[in-house]
Amino acid sequence: MNNQAWLVLTEGFLSFFSPCVLPILPVYMAYLSQDALKKDLTGWRKRLHIFGFTLAFVLGICTVFFIAAMSAKGISGWLNENRLLISLLGGILIVFFGLVQLGWIQIPFLMREFRLTQKQAGKEAGSLIQAYAMGFLFSFAWTPCIGPMLSSILVAAAASSSSTLLIFCYGFGFVVPFLILGLFTEEALNWLNRKKSWLPKAMKLGGILLIVMGLWMSVPAVASISDQLQRQSNNGTVSAGGQPTATPSTDENGREVIPAYDFTLTDQYGNTHTLSQYKGKIVMLQFFATWCTYCKAELPSVQELYEELPEDLVILVVNQPGGRETDKQGVIDFLDKNGYTFPTVFDEDGQVNYNYGITGLPTTYLINTEGNVYGYMPGAMDKETMLRIIEMARNNEAY
């Protein structure tokens, strides 16, 4: 493997230790513990049984990664277009799993016991499918934490002839800790078996954590969808996924052409910026907030790029003061304190954020020289990644 592949593998491994992943490990262990302790399998059969559930869970995770990697295909576009709806429905389903684990909902299909024998192997599919579904849905819950790393990998993959290898390396690095956990779950279960009085409490705690995570996924999605529906009549149409839509046309290559939403905003220096005035140049719109950890990690790269600004590139950083964000003066103080001189325009009424469908931060849009949306990138990027996608936009390559 080349150096880039090793780096991607490392990023995948480090993603496992993000604050969105570690809290669900007790849930994961409790899920395996509950099923394994119900069965009378021993020795290697028990280990194989547990590892089978681990593989199903990991396969669910990998499915999301590889779907995301299909950036040029329709299914990836559909998932991204409907990510709010997926978060809503996925959150509801995870809450449902939590209620089942707490024992508040009794579903015979989910509560049935199966033996992993050769004659009855097919009957085990229901439980394996549940493990697969948990891995698939949890991948969406992890997005806020692993999204910045994964986003950078997807961009690198899009610009690389080894895209499949890069996605495989990231996914492999991320799931290896899960596989190790699956291999040694039996030892953990032996310890749990000596602590049987603790296990029911762990199951209850796991159910509560599932409900919390499900609500964490679905409640913001409900709020975003509700806000979009309330303002849709006055601001045109926005998709369920939160991205701006327009009546599409196509260019000479058959790709959709979506005009960028035009706006006029004022920056921290009192200068007025109208997006359409920059036709003929590539415009990078970077949406951020001072409370956003990943935004703050990305801004030094934005500043470096701004200081080396090519003639055909315009950088506009967009901030919406008020609400969870500090006020306008607080944002200006933040910029001054950190030495950021790039133009930061203030979307005080939220219309620019709304029309660009911003539901997570940071998010970066690239507008091509004709004033059309070239593409967008959720999550933080480093300078190298920014330069790569700018070059792709400059050459009008497939995003």
mmCIF file of C-alpha atoms in Angstrom:
data_model
loop_
_atom_site.group_PDB
_atom_site.id
_atom_site.type_symbol
_atom_site.label_atom_id
_atom_site.label_comp_id
_atom_site.label_asym_id
_atom_site.label_seq_id
_atom_site.Cartn_x
_atom_site.Cartn_y
_atom_site.Cartn_z
ATOM 1 C CA MET A 1 0.000 0.000 0.000
ATOM 2 C CA ASN A 2 1.094 3.584 -0.607
ATOM 3 C CA ASN A 3 1.519 6.229 2.091
ATOM 4 C CA GLN A 4 -1.955 7.645 1.458
ATOM 5 C CA ALA A 5 -3.546 4.244 2.068
ATOM 6 C CA TRP A 6 -1.671 3.836 5.372
ATOM 7 C CA LEU A 7 -2.757 7.306 6.438
ATOM 8 C CA VAL A 8 -6.378 6.519 5.605
ATOM 9 C CA LEU A 9 -6.129 3.247 7.545
ATOM 10 C CA THR A 10 -4.870 5.186 10.579
ATOM 11 C CA GLU A 11 -7.693 7.731 10.282
ATOM 12 C CA GLY A 12 -10.222 4.904 10.273
ATOM 13 C CA PHE A 13 -8.689 3.387 13.413
ATOM 14 C CA LEU A 14 -8.683 6.745 15.226
ATOM 15 C CA SER A 15 -12.330 7.305 14.273
ATOM 16 C CA PHE A 16 -13.237 4.369 16.525
ATOM 17 C CA PHE A 17 -12.175 6.416 19.557
ATOM 18 C CA SER A 18 -14.451 9.370 18.779
ATOM 19 C CA PRO A 19 -16.951 10.525 21.459
ATOM 20 C CA CYS A 20 -19.859 9.260 19.359
ATOM 21 C CA VAL A 21 -18.551 5.680 19.163
ATOM 22 C CA LEU A 22 -17.131 4.839 22.593
ATOM 23 C CA PRO A 23 -20.389 5.478 24.502
ATOM 24 C CA ILE A 24 -22.207 2.766 22.529
ATOM 25 C CA LEU A 25 -19.690 0.027 23.347
ATOM 26 C CA PRO A 26 -21.540 -0.911 26.570
ATOM 27 C CA VAL A 27 -24.699 -1.209 24.466
ATOM 28 C CA TYR A 28 -22.855 -3.366 21.964
ATOM 29 C CA MET A 29 -21.433 -5.630 24.669
ATOM 30 C CA ALA A 30 -24.781 -5.903 26.416
ATOM 31 C CA TYR A 31 -26.446 -6.852 23.140
ATOM 32 C CA LEU A 32 -23.949 -9.659 22.548
ATOM 33 C CA SER A 33 -24.091 -10.716 26.198
ATOM 34 C CA GLN A 34 -27.859 -11.034 26.243
ATOM 35 C CA ASP A 35 -27.963 -13.268 23.190
ATOM 36 C CA ALA A 36 -24.969 -15.432 24.094
ATOM 37 C CA LEU A 37 -26.029 -16.108 27.679
ATOM 38 C CA LYS A 38 -29.386 -17.417 26.457
ATOM 39 C CA LYS A 39 -27.730 -20.192 24.459
ATOM 40 C CA ASP A 40 -25.987 -23.318 25.687
ATOM 41 C CA LEU A 41 -23.172 -23.155 23.135
ATOM 42 C CA THR A 42 -19.720 -23.760 24.550
ATOM 43 C CA GLY A 43 -16.121 -23.427 23.493
ATOM 44 C CA TRP A 44 -15.393 -22.502 19.913
ATOM 45 C CA ARG A 45 -19.101 -22.691 19.007
ATOM 46 C CA LYS A 46 -19.875 -19.871 21.417
ATOM 47 C CA ARG A 47 -16.940 -17.821 20.145
ATOM 48 C CA LEU A 48 -17.997 -18.410 16.535
ATOM 49 C CA HIS A 49 -21.578 -17.462 17.373
ATOM 50 C CA ILE A 50 -20.520 -14.176 18.984
ATOM 51 C CA PHE A 51 -18.075 -13.406 16.203
ATOM 52 C CA GLY A 52 -20.859 -13.993 13.676
ATOM 53 C CA PHE A 53 -22.920 -11.253 15.312
ATOM 54 C CA THR A 54 -19.851 -9.026 15.282
ATOM 55 C CA LEU A 55 -19.366 -9.607 11.561
ATOM 56 C CA ALA A 56 -23.022 -8.763 10.897
ATOM 57 C CA PHE A 57 -22.699 -5.555 12.904
ATOM 58 C CA VAL A 58 -19.472 -4.637 11.104
ATOM 59 C CA LEU A 59 -21.024 -5.412 7.722
ATOM 60 C CA GLY A 60 -23.762 -2.899 8.485
ATOM 61 C CA ILE A 61 -21.109 -0.262 9.208
ATOM 62 C CA CYS A 62 -19.162 -1.053 6.047
ATOM 63 C CA THR A 63 -22.316 -0.862 3.937
ATOM 64 C CA VAL A 64 -22.757 2.799 4.861
ATOM 65 C CA PHE A 65 -19.098 3.556 4.118
ATOM 66 C CA PHE A 66 -19.225 1.978 0.671
ATOM 67 C CA ILE A 67 -22.564 3.586 -0.177
ATOM 68 C CA ALA A 68 -21.066 6.941 0.766
ATOM 69 C CA ALA A 69 -18.097 6.152 -1.465
ATOM 70 C CA MET A 70 -20.382 5.793 -4.483
ATOM 71 C CA SER A 71 -20.399 9.556 -4.861
ATOM 72 C CA ALA A 72 -20.969 9.433 -8.583
ATOM 73 C CA LYS A 73 -23.919 7.065 -8.421
ATOM 74 C CA GLY A 74 -27.576 7.696 -7.789
ATOM 75 C CA ILE A 75 -27.950 5.804 -4.508
ATOM 76 C CA SER A 76 -25.357 7.990 -2.805
ATOM 77 C CA GLY A 77 -27.129 11.096 -4.031
ATOM 78 C CA TRP A 78 -30.443 9.742 -2.776
ATOM 79 C CA LEU A 79 -29.031 8.998 0.677
ATOM 80 C CA ASN A 80 -27.455 12.418 0.936
ATOM 81 C CA GLU A 81 -30.564 14.126 -0.451
ATOM 82 C CA ASN A 82 -32.688 12.421 2.203
ATOM 83 C CA ARG A 83 -30.250 12.308 5.113
ATOM 84 C CA LEU A 84 -32.627 14.188 7.429
ATOM 85 C CA LEU A 85 -35.389 11.695 6.689
ATOM 86 C CA ILE A 86 -32.967 8.805 7.225
ATOM 87 C CA SER A 87 -31.840 10.315 10.538
ATOM 88 C CA LEU A 88 -35.475 10.696 11.593
ATOM 89 C CA LEU A 89 -36.548 7.162 10.683
ATOM 90 C CA GLY A 90 -33.274 5.628 11.886
ATOM 91 C CA GLY A 91 -33.570 7.456 15.209
ATOM 92 C CA ILE A 92 -37.128 6.215 15.662
ATOM 93 C CA LEU A 93 -36.020 2.646 14.945
ATOM 94 C CA ILE A 94 -33.134 2.885 17.446
ATOM 95 C CA VAL A 95 -35.556 4.230 20.084
ATOM 96 C CA PHE A 96 -37.745 1.232 19.286
ATOM 97 C CA PHE A 97 -34.789 -1.123 19.852
ATOM 98 C CA GLY A 98 -34.159 0.637 23.166
ATOM 99 C CA LEU A 99 -37.756 0.141 24.301
ATOM 100 C CA VAL A 100 -37.526 -3.536 23.352
ATOM 101 C CA GLN A 101 -34.291 -3.896 25.325
ATOM 102 C CA LEU A 102 -35.922 -2.246 28.353
ATOM 103 C CA GLY A 103 -38.743 -4.767 28.085
ATOM 104 C CA TRP A 104 -41.397 -2.098 27.581
ATOM 105 C CA ILE A 105 -42.279 -3.530 24.170
ATOM 106 C CA GLN A 106 -42.580 -7.270 23.626
ATOM 107 C CA ILE A 107 -42.108 -8.417 20.020
ATOM 108 C CA PRO A 108 -42.185 -12.236 19.736
ATOM 109 C CA PHE A 109 -40.081 -12.187 16.564
ATOM 110 C CA LEU A 110 -37.326 -10.227 18.272
ATOM 111 C CA MET A 111 -37.587 -12.104 21.568
ATOM 112 C CA ARG A 112 -37.488 -15.643 20.124
ATOM 113 C CA GLU A 113 -34.455 -17.787 20.913
ATOM 114 C CA PHE A 114 -32.595 -19.645 18.171
ATOM 115 C CA ARG A 115 -29.834 -22.217 18.162
ATOM 116 C CA LEU A 116 -26.931 -21.798 15.773
ATOM 117 C CA THR A 117 -26.944 -25.357 14.474
ATOM 118 C CA GLN A 118 -26.518 -26.563 10.933
ATOM 119 C CA LYS A 119 -30.193 -27.561 10.650
ATOM 120 C CA GLN A 120 -31.484 -24.293 12.010
ATOM 121 C CA ALA A 121 -28.885 -21.868 10.645
ATOM 122 C CA GLY A 122 -31.458 -20.143 8.487
ATOM 123 C CA LYS A 123 -33.608 -19.329 11.518
ATOM 124 C CA GLU A 124 -30.789 -17.281 12.977
ATOM 125 C CA ALA A 125 -31.049 -14.767 10.114
ATOM 126 C CA GLY A 126 -33.526 -12.623 12.018
ATOM 127 C CA SER A 127 -31.035 -11.900 14.800
ATOM 128 C CA LEU A 128 -28.171 -11.437 12.370
ATOM 129 C CA ILE A 129 -30.283 -9.027 10.355
ATOM 130 C CA GLN A 130 -30.968 -7.081 13.539
ATOM 131 C CA ALA A 131 -27.222 -6.877 14.241
ATOM 132 C CA TYR A 132 -26.641 -5.757 10.645
ATOM 133 C CA ALA A 133 -29.362 -3.102 10.986
ATOM 134 C CA MET A 134 -27.846 -1.851 14.242
ATOM 135 C CA GLY A 135 -24.460 -1.406 12.557
ATOM 136 C CA PHE A 136 -26.050 0.337 9.580
ATOM 137 C CA LEU A 137 -28.110 2.755 11.689
ATOM 138 C CA PHE A 138 -25.359 3.454 14.221
ATOM 139 C CA SER A 139 -23.177 4.570 11.311
ATOM 140 C CA PHE A 140 -25.564 7.463 10.722
ATOM 141 C CA ALA A 141 -25.475 8.337 14.430
ATOM 142 C CA TRP A 142 -21.679 8.520 14.332
ATOM 143 C CA THR A 143 -21.641 10.961 11.409
ATOM 144 C CA PRO A 144 -21.198 14.164 13.507
ATOM 145 C CA CYS A 145 -18.027 12.748 15.050
ATOM 146 C CA ILE A 146 -16.428 10.718 12.263
ATOM 147 C CA GLY A 147 -17.916 12.824 9.466
ATOM 148 C CA PRO A 148 -14.927 15.175 9.132
ATOM 149 C CA MET A 149 -12.476 12.292 8.730
ATOM 150 C CA LEU A 150 -14.797 10.283 6.484
ATOM 151 C CA SER A 151 -15.591 13.332 4.346
ATOM 152 C CA SER A 152 -11.918 13.958 3.691
ATOM 153 C CA ILE A 153 -11.497 10.306 2.713
ATOM 154 C CA LEU A 154 -14.408 10.503 0.272
ATOM 155 C CA VAL A 155 -12.928 13.564 -1.397
ATOM 156 C CA ALA A 156 -9.542 11.871 -1.621
ATOM 157 C CA ALA A 157 -11.216 8.794 -3.078
ATOM 158 C CA ALA A 158 -13.104 10.867 -5.644
ATOM 159 C CA ALA A 159 -9.828 12.338 -6.904
ATOM 160 C CA SER A 160 -7.907 9.073 -6.775
ATOM 161 C CA SER A 161 -7.679 6.143 -9.147
ATOM 162 C CA SER A 162 -7.547 3.904 -6.042
ATOM 163 C CA SER A 163 -10.885 5.001 -4.578
ATOM 164 C CA THR A 164 -11.972 1.464 -3.660
ATOM 165 C CA LEU A 165 -8.675 0.820 -1.860
ATOM 166 C CA LEU A 166 -8.942 4.057 0.143
ATOM 167 C CA ILE A 167 -12.512 3.371 1.256
ATOM 168 C CA PHE A 168 -11.562 -0.213 2.139
ATOM 169 C CA CYS A 169 -8.596 1.011 4.212
ATOM 170 C CA TYR A 170 -10.725 3.510 6.129
ATOM 171 C CA GLY A 171 -13.484 0.967 6.770
ATOM 172 C CA PHE A 172 -10.991 -1.720 7.778
ATOM 173 C CA GLY A 173 -9.230 0.604 10.206
ATOM 174 C CA PHE A 174 -12.539 1.590 11.757
ATOM 175 C CA VAL A 175 -13.960 -1.930 12.208
ATOM 176 C CA VAL A 176 -10.793 -3.723 13.379
ATOM 177 C CA PRO A 177 -11.401 -2.701 17.032
ATOM 178 C CA PHE A 178 -14.945 -4.084 16.760
ATOM 179 C CA LEU A 179 -13.618 -7.378 15.398
ATOM 180 C CA ILE A 180 -11.061 -7.585 18.211
ATOM 181 C CA LEU A 181 -13.831 -6.915 20.690
ATOM 182 C CA GLY A 182 -15.853 -9.700 19.097
ATOM 183 C CA LEU A 183 -12.975 -12.170 19.383
ATOM 184 C CA PHE A 184 -12.515 -11.518 23.088
ATOM 185 C CA THR A 185 -16.165 -11.085 23.983
ATOM 186 C CA GLU A 186 -16.239 -14.611 25.464
ATOM 187 C CA GLU A 187 -13.680 -13.619 28.083
ATOM 188 C CA ALA A 188 -15.729 -10.543 28.855
ATOM 189 C CA LEU A 189 -18.846 -12.697 29.050
ATOM 190 C CA ASN A 190 -17.183 -15.036 31.543
ATOM 191 C CA TRP A 191 -16.546 -12.032 33.741
ATOM 192 C CA LEU A 192 -20.119 -10.879 33.226
ATOM 193 C CA ASN A 193 -21.388 -14.350 34.106
ATOM 194 C CA ARG A 194 -19.749 -13.979 37.508
ATOM 195 C CA LYS A 195 -21.505 -10.634 37.814
ATOM 196 C CA LYS A 196 -25.007 -11.733 36.840
ATOM 197 C CA SER A 197 -26.599 -9.268 39.208
ATOM 198 C CA TRP A 198 -24.988 -6.472 37.178
ATOM 199 C CA LEU A 199 -26.104 -7.739 33.771
ATOM 200 C CA PRO A 200 -29.812 -6.770 34.000
ATOM 201 C CA LYS A 201 -28.758 -3.281 35.046
ATOM 202 C CA ALA A 202 -26.371 -3.111 32.105
ATOM 203 C CA MET A 203 -29.183 -4.173 29.781
ATOM 204 C CA LYS A 204 -31.426 -1.450 31.194
ATOM 205 C CA LEU A 205 -28.642 1.094 30.835
ATOM 206 C CA GLY A 206 -28.052 -0.092 27.291
ATOM 207 C CA GLY A 207 -31.718 0.400 26.491
ATOM 208 C CA ILE A 208 -31.630 3.907 27.926
ATOM 209 C CA LEU A 209 -28.515 4.730 25.889
ATOM 210 C CA LEU A 210 -30.226 3.445 22.759
ATOM 211 C CA ILE A 211 -33.221 5.693 23.413
ATOM 212 C CA VAL A 212 -30.979 8.703 24.053
ATOM 213 C CA MET A 213 -29.025 8.068 20.863
ATOM 214 C CA GLY A 214 -32.204 7.571 18.865
ATOM 215 C CA LEU A 215 -33.633 10.840 20.161
ATOM 216 C CA TRP A 216 -30.303 12.541 19.467
ATOM 217 C CA MET A 217 -30.628 11.444 15.835
ATOM 218 C CA SER A 218 -34.324 12.122 15.302
ATOM 219 C CA VAL A 219 -35.137 15.281 17.298
ATOM 220 C CA PRO A 220 -32.765 17.606 15.364
ATOM 221 C CA ALA A 221 -34.049 16.082 12.123
ATOM 222 C CA VAL A 222 -37.651 16.837 13.140
ATOM 223 C CA ALA A 223 -36.696 20.421 14.006
ATOM 224 C CA SER A 224 -34.873 20.929 10.700
ATOM 225 C CA ILE A 225 -37.650 19.430 8.589
ATOM 226 C CA SER A 226 -40.291 21.442 10.466
ATOM 227 C CA ASP A 227 -38.338 24.662 9.969
ATOM 228 C CA GLN A 228 -37.936 23.975 6.264
ATOM 229 C CA LEU A 229 -41.638 23.235 5.798
ATOM 230 C CA GLN A 230 -42.639 26.417 7.619
ATOM 231 C CA ARG A 231 -40.489 28.601 5.374
ATOM 232 C CA GLN A 232 -40.820 26.655 2.134
ATOM 233 C CA SER A 233 -43.670 28.754 0.736
ATOM 234 C CA ASN A 234 -41.603 31.940 1.028
ATOM 235 C CA ASN A 235 -38.224 30.608 -0.036
ATOM 236 C CA GLY A 236 -38.762 28.049 -2.783
ATOM 237 C CA THR A 237 -38.201 24.347 -2.400
ATOM 238 C CA VAL A 238 -35.737 22.539 -0.170
ATOM 239 C CA SER A 239 -35.351 18.789 -0.186
ATOM 240 C CA ALA A 240 -35.929 16.493 2.797
ATOM 241 C CA GLY A 241 -32.176 16.097 3.019
ATOM 242 C CA GLY A 242 -31.679 19.801 3.561
ATOM 243 C CA GLN A 243 -29.915 20.669 0.290
ATOM 244 C CA PRO A 244 -31.185 23.394 -2.059
ATOM 245 C CA THR A 245 -33.094 22.268 -5.105
ATOM 246 C CA ALA A 246 -33.945 24.038 -8.309
ATOM 247 C CA THR A 247 -35.470 23.095 -11.616
ATOM 248 C CA PRO A 248 -32.492 21.206 -13.009
ATOM 249 C CA SER A 249 -30.969 21.631 -16.446
ATOM 250 C CA THR A 250 -27.974 19.793 -17.798
ATOM 251 C CA ASP A 251 -24.620 20.822 -19.189
ATOM 252 C CA GLU A 252 -22.880 19.473 -22.273
ATOM 253 C CA ASN A 253 -21.731 16.453 -20.245
ATOM 254 C CA GLY A 254 -25.262 15.592 -19.130
ATOM 255 C CA ARG A 255 -24.733 16.675 -15.524
ATOM 256 C CA GLU A 256 -27.334 18.688 -13.637
ATOM 257 C CA VAL A 257 -26.805 22.434 -13.498
ATOM 258 C CA ILE A 258 -28.147 24.140 -10.356
ATOM 259 C CA PRO A 259 -27.750 27.921 -10.127
ATOM 260 C CA ALA A 260 -26.287 28.999 -6.785
ATOM 261 C CA TYR A 261 -28.595 30.995 -4.520
ATOM 262 C CA ASP A 262 -27.558 34.633 -4.892
ATOM 263 C CA PHE A 263 -27.207 36.886 -1.860
ATOM 264 C CA THR A 264 -25.767 40.170 -0.664
ATOM 265 C CA LEU A 265 -24.167 40.205 2.793
ATOM 266 C CA THR A 266 -21.747 42.418 4.718
ATOM 267 C CA ASP A 267 -18.474 41.199 6.235
ATOM 268 C CA GLN A 268 -16.643 42.130 9.445
ATOM 269 C CA TYR A 269 -14.938 45.050 7.695
ATOM 270 C CA GLY A 270 -18.182 46.585 6.466
ATOM 271 C CA ASN A 271 -17.604 45.469 2.876
ATOM 272 C CA THR A 272 -20.606 44.216 0.903
ATOM 273 C CA HIS A 273 -20.376 40.956 -1.037
ATOM 274 C CA THR A 274 -22.849 39.852 -3.704
ATOM 275 C CA LEU A 275 -22.289 36.293 -4.875
ATOM 276 C CA SER A 276 -23.178 36.996 -8.498
ATOM 277 C CA GLN A 277 -20.464 39.672 -8.717
ATOM 278 C CA TYR A 278 -17.876 36.895 -8.545
ATOM 279 C CA LYS A 279 -18.959 35.149 -11.755
ATOM 280 C CA GLY A 280 -15.868 34.123 -13.650
ATOM 281 C CA LYS A 281 -14.188 32.944 -10.448
ATOM 282 C CA ILE A 282 -14.537 29.888 -8.244
ATOM 283 C CA VAL A 283 -16.202 30.774 -4.947
ATOM 284 C CA MET A 284 -15.691 28.723 -1.789
ATOM 285 C CA LEU A 285 -18.518 29.306 0.699
ATOM 286 C CA GLN A 286 -17.551 27.993 4.124
ATOM 287 C CA PHE A 287 -20.323 27.916 6.761
ATOM 288 C CA PHE A 288 -19.106 27.926 10.362
ATOM 289 C CA ALA A 289 -19.952 28.796 13.974
ATOM 290 C CA THR A 290 -17.664 29.758 16.839
ATOM 291 C CA TRP A 291 -19.079 26.970 19.047
ATOM 292 C CA CYS A 292 -18.343 24.283 16.437
ATOM 293 C CA THR A 293 -15.242 22.266 17.397
ATOM 294 C CA TYR A 294 -14.571 20.960 13.898
ATOM 295 C CA CYS A 295 -15.106 24.444 12.437
ATOM 296 C CA LYS A 296 -12.408 25.798 14.713
ATOM 297 C CA ALA A 297 -10.097 22.977 13.648
ATOM 298 C CA GLU A 298 -10.703 23.806 9.976
ATOM 299 C CA LEU A 299 -10.360 27.617 10.104
ATOM 300 C CA PRO A 300 -6.510 27.688 10.223
ATOM 301 C CA SER A 301 -6.493 25.867 6.869
ATOM 302 C CA VAL A 302 -8.996 28.383 5.498
ATOM 303 C CA GLN A 303 -6.729 31.228 6.647
ATOM 304 C CA GLU A 304 -3.665 29.629 5.040
ATOM 305 C CA LEU A 305 -5.547 29.206 1.779
ATOM 306 C CA TYR A 306 -6.779 32.801 1.945
ATOM 307 C CA GLU A 307 -3.241 34.111 2.398
ATOM 308 C CA GLU A 308 -2.163 32.217 -0.741
ATOM 309 C CA LEU A 309 -5.349 33.105 -2.635
ATOM 310 C CA PRO A 310 -5.156 32.304 -6.371
ATOM 311 C CA GLU A 311 -6.547 34.943 -8.708
ATOM 312 C CA ASP A 312 -9.418 32.720 -9.821
ATOM 313 C CA LEU A 313 -10.628 31.892 -6.280
ATOM 314 C CA VAL A 314 -12.836 33.797 -3.830
ATOM 315 C CA ILE A 315 -13.263 32.685 -0.214
ATOM 316 C CA LEU A 316 -16.346 33.770 1.704
ATOM 317 C CA VAL A 317 -16.907 32.453 5.213
ATOM 318 C CA VAL A 318 -20.555 32.604 6.297
ATOM 319 C CA ASN A 319 -21.696 32.952 9.909
ATOM 320 C CA GLN A 320 -25.215 33.214 11.322
ATOM 321 C CA PRO A 321 -25.040 35.242 14.567
ATOM 322 C CA GLY A 322 -27.613 34.871 17.324
ATOM 323 C CA GLY A 323 -29.359 31.838 18.776
ATOM 324 C CA ARG A 324 -26.809 29.218 19.789
ATOM 325 C CA GLU A 325 -24.132 31.365 18.164
ATOM 326 C CA THR A 326 -22.799 34.487 19.860
ATOM 327 C CA ASP A 327 -23.795 37.913 18.560
ATOM 328 C CA LYS A 328 -22.134 39.649 15.612
ATOM 329 C CA GLN A 329 -19.590 41.486 17.757
ATOM 330 C CA GLY A 330 -18.715 38.260 19.533
ATOM 331 C CA VAL A 331 -17.939 36.619 16.189
ATOM 332 C CA ILE A 332 -15.780 39.593 15.162
ATOM 333 C CA ASP A 333 -13.911 39.345 18.479
ATOM 334 C CA PHE A 334 -13.370 35.617 17.845
ATOM 335 C CA LEU A 335 -11.909 36.340 14.404
ATOM 336 C CA ASP A 336 -9.629 39.095 15.734
ATOM 337 C CA LYS A 337 -8.438 36.996 18.672
ATOM 338 C CA ASN A 338 -7.396 34.142 16.384
ATOM 339 C CA GLY A 339 -5.896 36.331 13.664
ATOM 340 C CA TYR A 340 -8.395 35.321 10.972
ATOM 341 C CA THR A 341 -8.544 37.934 8.208
ATOM 342 C CA PHE A 342 -10.632 36.132 5.578
ATOM 343 C CA PRO A 343 -13.923 37.918 4.807
ATOM 344 C CA THR A 344 -16.678 36.610 7.065
ATOM 345 C CA VAL A 345 -20.162 37.655 5.987
ATOM 346 C CA PHE A 346 -23.059 37.698 8.435
ATOM 347 C CA ASP A 347 -26.276 35.896 7.552
ATOM 348 C CA GLU A 348 -28.311 37.678 10.214
ATOM 349 C CA ASP A 349 -31.759 36.523 9.043
ATOM 350 C CA GLY A 350 -30.614 32.974 8.266
ATOM 351 C CA GLN A 351 -31.821 33.037 4.670
ATOM 352 C CA VAL A 352 -28.490 32.043 3.148
ATOM 353 C CA ASN A 353 -28.113 29.119 5.564
ATOM 354 C CA TYR A 354 -31.678 28.103 4.802
ATOM 355 C CA ASN A 355 -31.393 28.305 1.025
ATOM 356 C CA TYR A 356 -28.171 26.311 1.070
ATOM 357 C CA GLY A 357 -29.802 23.717 3.338
ATOM 358 C CA ILE A 358 -27.213 23.954 6.110
ATOM 359 C CA THR A 359 -28.047 21.374 8.787
ATOM 360 C CA GLY A 360 -24.543 20.652 10.070
ATOM 361 C CA LEU A 361 -21.293 22.549 10.502
ATOM 362 C CA PRO A 362 -18.857 23.026 8.991
ATOM 363 C CA THR A 363 -20.197 22.747 5.446
ATOM 364 C CA THR A 364 -18.405 24.013 2.349
ATOM 365 C CA TYR A 365 -19.950 24.834 -1.024
ATOM 366 C CA LEU A 366 -18.035 25.383 -4.240
ATOM 367 C CA ILE A 367 -19.587 27.658 -6.861
ATOM 368 C CA ASN A 368 -18.113 27.361 -10.347
ATOM 369 C CA THR A 369 -17.155 30.180 -12.696
ATOM 370 C CA GLU A 370 -20.638 30.224 -14.219
ATOM 371 C CA GLY A 371 -22.337 30.804 -10.871
ATOM 372 C CA ASN A 372 -23.639 27.248 -10.535
ATOM 373 C CA VAL A 373 -23.240 24.842 -7.616
ATOM 374 C CA TYR A 374 -20.298 22.569 -8.347
ATOM 375 C CA GLY A 375 -20.681 20.553 -5.148
ATOM 376 C CA TYR A 376 -20.596 20.689 -1.389
ATOM 377 C CA MET A 377 -18.676 19.015 1.397
ATOM 378 C CA PRO A 378 -20.064 18.390 4.901
ATOM 379 C CA GLY A 379 -17.444 18.224 7.630
ATOM 380 C CA ALA A 380 -14.007 19.703 8.196
ATOM 381 C CA MET A 381 -11.242 19.608 5.596
ATOM 382 C CA ASP A 382 -7.529 20.207 5.683
ATOM 383 C CA LYS A 383 -5.772 22.535 3.250
ATOM 384 C CA GLU A 384 -4.697 19.707 0.947
ATOM 385 C CA THR A 385 -8.272 18.510 0.579
ATOM 386 C CA MET A 386 -9.494 22.051 -0.112
ATOM 387 C CA LEU A 387 -6.908 22.487 -2.855
ATOM 388 C CA ARG A 388 -7.865 19.138 -4.350
ATOM 389 C CA ILE A 389 -11.570 19.897 -4.686
ATOM 390 C CA ILE A 390 -10.848 23.427 -5.922
ATOM 391 C CA GLU A 391 -8.697 21.921 -8.666
ATOM 392 C CA MET A 392 -11.503 19.501 -9.487
ATOM 393 C CA ALA A 393 -13.906 22.440 -9.799
ATOM 394 C CA ARG A 394 -11.393 24.366 -11.896
ATOM 395 C CA ASN A 395 -11.179 21.436 -14.334
ATOM 396 C CA ASN A 396 -14.935 20.739 -14.121
ATOM 397 C CA GLU A 397 -14.248 17.154 -13.104
ATOM 398 C CA ALA A 398 -17.039 14.888 -11.862
ATOM 399 C CA TYR A 399 -17.583 15.522 -8.154
#
